[in-house]
Amino acid sequence: MVRWVVGLRWKVKRVVDGECFGEPVVLNQYLSFFGEVDPAKGVVKTDAGEVGVAGKVLVFKGSRGSTVGSYIIYALRKNNVNPHCMIVKEVEPILIAGCVLAGIPLLVAEDFDEFSSILSSKKLVIHKEGEDYVTVE
């Protein structure tokens, strides 16, 4: 059971609403789901190596690439290795479609650069359905 403790609140725009919580994984880049994400293992391939996103809050600038990206997001969910939610700087239709298909909450953070920088010292991000903010602890 999740305890809803008031910590630092950060304003977000709900694109695909839903409840989620988890440890933040911050990738300071735009992400191509086709080619950079392994939907069988739930990892993102970066220059520094593989980063696990299963059960986490994935924070990144946005997506880029082909329409296959929506199906990769859906495959993450089908394989039960999906992030609990995604928080981005900007959205595009392929990312939205993938999150809708997979039932993964998608949020846009206000002042994204500042938001992503404070997450390095935080262990938990919580979003409650219907709220226009996330709580960061």
Coordinates of N, CA and C in Angstrom, one line a residue:
M1 N 0.8 -1.2 0.0 CA 0.0 0.0 0.0 C 0.9 1.2 0.0
V2 N 0.5 2.2 -0.8 CA 1.3 3.4 -0.9 C 0.8 4.5 0.1
R3 N 1.8 5.1 0.8 CA 1.5 6.2 1.7 C 1.6 7.5 0.9
W4 N 0.5 8.3 0.9 CA 0.6 9.6 0.2 C 1.1 10.6 1.1
V5 N 2.4 10.8 1.2 CA 3.0 11.8 2.0 C 3.3 13.0 1.2
V6 N 3.0 14.2 1.8 CA 3.2 15.4 1.0 C 4.7 15.8 1.1
G7 N 5.4 15.7 0.0 CA 6.8 16.1 -0.1 C 6.8 17.4 -1.0
L8 N 7.8 17.4 -1.8 CA 7.9 18.4 -2.8 C 6.9 18.1 -3.9
R9 N 6.1 19.1 -4.2 CA 5.1 18.9 -5.3 C 5.6 19.7 -6.6
W10 N 5.5 19.0 -7.7 CA 5.9 19.6 -9.0 C 4.7 19.5 -10.0
K11 N 4.5 20.6 -10.6 CA 3.3 20.7 -11.5 C 3.6 19.9 -12.8
V12 N 2.6 19.2 -13.2 CA 2.6 18.4 -14.4 C 1.3 18.6 -15.2
K13 N 1.4 18.3 -16.5 CA 0.2 18.2 -17.3 C -0.1 16.8 -17.6
R14 N -1.3 16.3 -17.3 CA -1.7 14.9 -17.6 C -2.0 14.7 -19.0
V15 N -1.3 13.8 -19.7 CA -1.6 13.5 -21.1 C -2.4 12.2 -21.1
V16 N -1.8 11.2 -20.4 CA -2.5 9.9 -20.1 C -2.5 9.8 -18.6
D17 N -3.7 9.9 -18.0 CA -3.8 10.0 -16.6 C -3.7 8.6 -16.0
G18 N -3.3 8.6 -14.7 CA -3.3 7.3 -14.0 C -2.4 7.4 -12.8
E19 N -2.5 6.5 -11.8 CA -1.7 6.5 -10.6 C -0.4 5.8 -10.9
C20 N 0.7 6.3 -10.3 CA 1.9 5.6 -10.4 C 2.9 6.1 -9.4
F21 N 3.9 5.3 -9.1 CA 4.9 5.6 -8.1 C 6.1 4.8 -8.5
G22 N 7.3 5.3 -8.1 CA 8.5 4.5 -8.3 C 9.7 5.4 -8.2
E23 N 10.8 4.7 -8.2 CA 12.1 5.4 -8.2 C 12.3 6.1 -9.6
P24 N 12.8 7.3 -9.6 CA 13.0 8.0 -10.9 C 14.2 7.5 -11.6
V25 N 14.1 7.3 -12.9 CA 15.2 7.0 -13.8 C 15.3 8.2 -14.8
V26 N 16.3 9.0 -14.7 CA 16.4 10.2 -15.5 C 17.4 10.0 -16.6
L27 N 16.9 10.1 -17.9 CA 17.7 10.0 -19.1 C 17.6 11.4 -19.7
N28 N 18.7 12.1 -19.7 CA 18.8 13.5 -20.3 C 18.9 13.4 -21.8
Q29 N 17.9 12.8 -22.4 CA 18.0 12.7 -23.9 C 16.6 12.4 -24.4
Y30 N 16.5 12.5 -25.8 CA 15.3 12.1 -26.5 C 15.5 10.6 -26.7
L31 N 14.4 9.8 -26.6 CA 14.6 8.4 -26.7 C 13.9 7.8 -27.9
S32 N 14.6 6.9 -28.6 CA 14.0 6.2 -29.7 C 13.6 4.8 -29.1
F33 N 12.3 4.5 -29.0 CA 11.9 3.2 -28.5 C 12.3 2.1 -29.4
F34 N 12.3 2.3 -30.7 CA 12.8 1.3 -31.6 C 14.3 1.4 -31.8
G35 N 15.0 0.5 -31.2 CA 16.4 0.4 -31.3 C 17.1 0.7 -29.9
E36 N 16.6 1.6 -29.1 CA 17.2 1.9 -27.8 C 16.6 1.2 -26.6
V37 N 15.4 0.6 -26.8 CA 14.7 0.0 -25.7 C 14.5 -1.5 -26.1
D38 N 14.8 -2.3 -25.1 CA 14.6 -3.8 -25.2 C 13.3 -4.1 -24.5
P39 N 12.3 -4.4 -25.3 CA 11.0 -4.7 -24.6 C 10.9 -6.0 -23.9
A40 N 11.8 -6.9 -24.1 CA 11.8 -8.2 -23.4 C 12.5 -8.1 -22.1
K41 N 13.5 -7.2 -21.9 CA 14.2 -7.0 -20.7 C 13.8 -5.8 -19.9
G42 N 13.1 -4.8 -20.5 CA 12.8 -3.6 -19.8 C 14.0 -2.7 -19.6
V43 N 14.8 -2.6 -20.5 CA 16.0 -1.7 -20.4 C 16.2 -0.8 -21.6
V44 N 16.8 0.4 -21.3 CA 17.2 1.3 -22.3 C 18.7 1.2 -22.5
K45 N 19.1 1.2 -23.7 CA 20.5 1.1 -24.1 C 21.0 2.6 -24.2
T46 N 22.0 2.9 -23.4 CA 22.5 4.3 -23.4 C 24.0 4.1 -23.7
D47 N 24.7 5.3 -23.9 CA 26.2 5.2 -24.1 C 26.9 4.6 -22.9
A48 N 26.3 4.8 -21.7 CA 26.9 4.3 -20.5 C 26.5 2.8 -20.2
G49 N 25.7 2.2 -21.0 CA 25.3 0.9 -20.8 C 23.7 0.8 -20.7
E50 N 23.3 -0.4 -20.2 CA 21.8 -0.6 -20.1 C 21.3 -0.1 -18.8
V51 N 20.1 0.6 -18.8 CA 19.5 1.2 -17.7 C 18.1 0.5 -17.6
G52 N 17.8 -0.1 -16.4 CA 16.5 -0.8 -16.2 C 15.4 0.3 -15.9
V53 N 14.3 0.1 -16.6 CA 13.1 1.0 -16.4 C 11.9 0.3 -15.8
A54 N 12.0 -1.1 -15.7 CA 10.8 -1.8 -15.2 C 10.5 -1.4 -13.8
G55 N 9.2 -1.0 -13.6 CA 8.7 -0.6 -12.3 C 9.2 0.7 -11.8
K56 N 9.8 1.5 -12.7 CA 10.4 2.8 -12.3 C 9.5 3.9 -12.9
V57 N 9.9 5.2 -12.6 CA 9.3 6.3 -13.2 C 10.4 6.8 -14.2
L58 N 10.1 6.7 -15.5 CA 11.0 7.0 -16.6 C 10.8 8.5 -16.9
V59 N 11.9 9.3 -16.7 CA 11.9 10.7 -17.0 C 12.9 11.0 -18.1
F60 N 12.4 11.5 -19.2 CA 13.3 11.8 -20.4 C 12.7 13.0 -21.1
K61 N 13.4 13.5 -22.1 CA 13.0 14.7 -22.8 C 11.8 14.5 -23.7
G62 N 11.8 13.3 -24.3 CA 10.7 13.0 -25.3 C 11.1 11.9 -26.2
S63 N 10.3 11.5 -27.1 CA 10.6 10.4 -28.0 C 10.9 10.9 -29.4
R64 N 11.6 10.0 -30.1 CA 11.9 10.3 -31.5 C 11.9 9.0 -32.2
G65 N 11.7 9.0 -33.5 CA 11.7 7.8 -34.3 C 10.4 7.4 -34.9
S66 N 10.4 6.1 -35.3 CA 9.3 5.6 -36.1 C 8.0 5.2 -35.3
T67 N 7.0 4.9 -36.0 CA 5.7 4.5 -35.4 C 5.8 3.2 -34.7
V68 N 6.9 2.5 -34.9 CA 7.1 1.2 -34.2 C 7.2 1.5 -32.7
G69 N 7.6 2.7 -32.3 CA 7.8 3.0 -30.9 C 6.6 2.7 -30.1
S70 N 5.4 3.0 -30.6 CA 4.1 2.7 -29.9 C 4.0 1.2 -29.5
Y71 N 4.4 0.4 -30.5 CA 4.3 -1.1 -30.2 C 5.4 -1.5 -29.3
I72 N 6.5 -0.9 -29.2 CA 7.6 -1.2 -28.3 C 7.1 -0.9 -26.9
I73 N 6.4 0.3 -26.7 CA 5.9 0.6 -25.4 C 4.8 -0.4 -25.0
Y74 N 4.0 -0.8 -25.9 CA 3.0 -1.8 -25.6 C 3.6 -3.1 -25.3
A75 N 4.7 -3.5 -26.0 CA 5.4 -4.8 -25.7 C 6.1 -4.7 -24.3
L76 N 6.5 -3.6 -23.8 CA 7.1 -3.4 -22.5 C 6.0 -3.9 -21.5
R77 N 4.8 -3.4 -21.7 CA 3.6 -3.7 -20.8 C 3.3 -5.1 -20.9
K78 N 3.2 -5.6 -22.1 CA 2.8 -7.1 -22.3 C 3.8 -8.0 -21.6
N79 N 5.1 -7.6 -21.6 CA 6.1 -8.4 -21.0 C 6.3 -8.1 -19.5
N80 N 5.5 -7.2 -19.0 CA 5.5 -6.9 -17.6 C 6.8 -6.3 -17.1
V81 N 7.5 -5.5 -18.0 CA 8.7 -4.8 -17.7 C 8.6 -3.3 -18.0
N82 N 7.4 -2.8 -18.0 CA 7.2 -1.4 -18.3 C 7.5 -0.5 -17.1
P83 N 7.9 0.8 -17.4 CA 7.9 1.8 -16.4 C 6.5 2.0 -15.8
H84 N 6.4 2.4 -14.5 CA 5.1 2.7 -14.0 C 4.5 3.9 -14.6
C85 N 5.3 4.9 -15.0 CA 4.8 6.0 -15.7 C 6.0 6.7 -16.4
M86 N 5.7 7.6 -17.3 CA 6.7 8.4 -18.0 C 6.4 9.9 -17.8
I87 N 7.5 10.6 -17.5 CA 7.4 12.1 -17.4 C 8.4 12.6 -18.4
V88 N 7.9 13.6 -19.2 CA 8.7 14.1 -20.3 C 8.7 15.6 -20.4
K89 N 9.5 16.1 -21.2 CA 9.6 17.6 -21.5 C 8.5 17.9 -22.5
E90 N 8.4 17.1 -23.6 CA 7.5 17.3 -24.6 C 7.0 15.9 -25.2
V91 N 5.7 16.0 -25.7 CA 5.1 14.8 -26.2 C 4.9 14.8 -27.7
E92 N 4.8 13.7 -28.3 CA 4.4 13.6 -29.7 C 3.5 12.4 -29.9
P93 N 2.7 12.3 -31.0 CA 1.7 11.3 -31.1 C 2.1 9.9 -30.9
I94 N 3.3 9.5 -31.3 CA 3.7 8.1 -31.2 C 3.8 7.7 -29.7
L95 N 4.4 8.6 -28.9 CA 4.5 8.4 -27.5 C 3.2 8.3 -26.8
I96 N 2.3 9.2 -27.2 CA 0.9 9.2 -26.6 C 0.2 7.9 -27.0
A97 N 0.3 7.5 -28.2 CA -0.4 6.3 -28.7 C 0.1 5.1 -27.9
G98 N 1.4 5.0 -27.8 CA 2.0 3.9 -27.0 C 1.6 3.8 -25.6
C99 N 1.5 5.0 -24.9 CA 1.1 5.0 -23.5 C -0.4 4.7 -23.4
V100 N -1.2 5.1 -24.3 CA -2.6 4.8 -24.3 C -2.8 3.3 -24.5
L101 N -2.2 2.7 -25.5 CA -2.3 1.3 -25.7 C -1.9 0.5 -24.5
A102 N -0.8 0.9 -23.9 CA -0.2 0.1 -22.8 C -0.8 0.5 -21.4
G103 N -1.6 1.6 -21.4 CA -2.2 2.0 -20.1 C -1.1 2.5 -19.1
I104 N -0.1 3.2 -19.7 CA 1.0 3.8 -18.9 C 0.8 5.3 -18.8
P105 N 0.7 5.8 -17.5 CA 0.5 7.2 -17.4 C 1.6 8.0 -18.0
L106 N 1.3 9.1 -18.7 CA 2.2 10.0 -19.4 C 2.0 11.4 -18.9
L107 N 3.0 12.0 -18.4 CA 2.9 13.4 -17.8 C 4.0 14.3 -18.4
V108 N 3.7 15.5 -18.5 CA 4.6 16.5 -19.0 C 5.0 17.4 -17.8
A109 N 6.2 17.5 -17.5 CA 6.7 18.3 -16.3 C 6.9 19.7 -16.7
E110 N 6.4 20.6 -15.9 CA 6.6 22.0 -16.0 C 8.1 22.3 -15.6
D111 N 8.7 23.2 -16.3 CA 10.2 23.5 -16.1 C 11.0 22.2 -16.0
F112 N 10.9 21.4 -17.0 CA 11.5 20.0 -17.1 C 12.9 20.0 -16.7
D113 N 13.7 20.9 -17.2 CA 15.2 20.8 -16.9 C 15.4 21.0 -15.4
E114 N 14.8 21.9 -14.7 CA 14.9 22.0 -13.3 C 14.4 20.7 -12.6
F115 N 13.2 20.3 -13.0 CA 12.6 19.1 -12.4 C 13.6 17.9 -12.5
S116 N 14.1 17.6 -13.7 CA 15.0 16.5 -13.9 C 16.3 16.6 -13.1
S117 N 16.7 17.8 -12.8 CA 18.0 18.0 -12.1 C 17.8 17.7 -10.6
I118 N 16.6 18.0 -10.0 CA 16.3 17.8 -8.6 C 16.1 16.3 -8.3
L119 N 15.8 15.5 -9.3 CA 15.5 14.1 -9.1 C 16.8 13.3 -8.7
S120 N 18.0 13.8 -9.0 CA 19.2 13.1 -8.6 C 19.3 12.8 -7.1
S121 N 18.7 13.7 -6.3 CA 18.7 13.5 -4.9 C 17.4 12.9 -4.3
K122 N 16.5 12.5 -5.2 CA 15.2 12.0 -4.7 C 15.1 10.5 -5.0
K123 N 14.3 9.8 -4.2 CA 14.1 8.4 -4.3 C 12.8 7.9 -4.8
L124 N 11.8 8.8 -4.8 CA 10.4 8.4 -5.1 C 9.7 9.5 -5.7
V125 N 8.9 9.1 -6.8 CA 8.0 10.0 -7.5 C 6.6 9.4 -7.4
I126 N 5.6 10.2 -7.0 CA 4.3 9.6 -6.9 C 3.3 10.5 -7.7
H127 N 2.4 9.9 -8.4 CA 1.3 10.7 -9.1 C 0.0 10.0 -8.7
K128 N -0.9 10.8 -8.3 CA -2.2 10.3 -8.0 C -3.2 10.7 -9.1
E129 N -4.0 9.8 -9.6 CA -4.9 10.1 -10.7 C -5.7 11.3 -10.4
G130 N -5.8 12.2 -11.5 CA -6.6 13.4 -11.4 C -5.8 14.6 -10.8
E131 N -4.6 14.4 -10.3 CA -3.9 15.5 -9.8 C -3.0 16.1 -10.9
D132 N -2.8 17.4 -10.7 CA -1.9 18.2 -11.7 C -0.5 18.4 -11.1
Y133 N -0.1 17.5 -10.4 CA 1.3 17.5 -9.8 C 1.7 16.1 -9.5
V134 N 3.1 16.0 -9.3 CA 3.6 14.8 -8.7 C 4.3 15.2 -7.4
T135 N 4.3 14.2 -6.5 CA 5.0 14.4 -5.3 C 6.4 13.7 -5.4
V136 N 7.4 14.5 -5.0 CA 8.8 14.0 -5.1 C 9.4 13.9 -3.7
E137 N 9.9 12.7 -3.3 CA 10.5 12.5 -2.0 C 11.9 12.1 -2.1

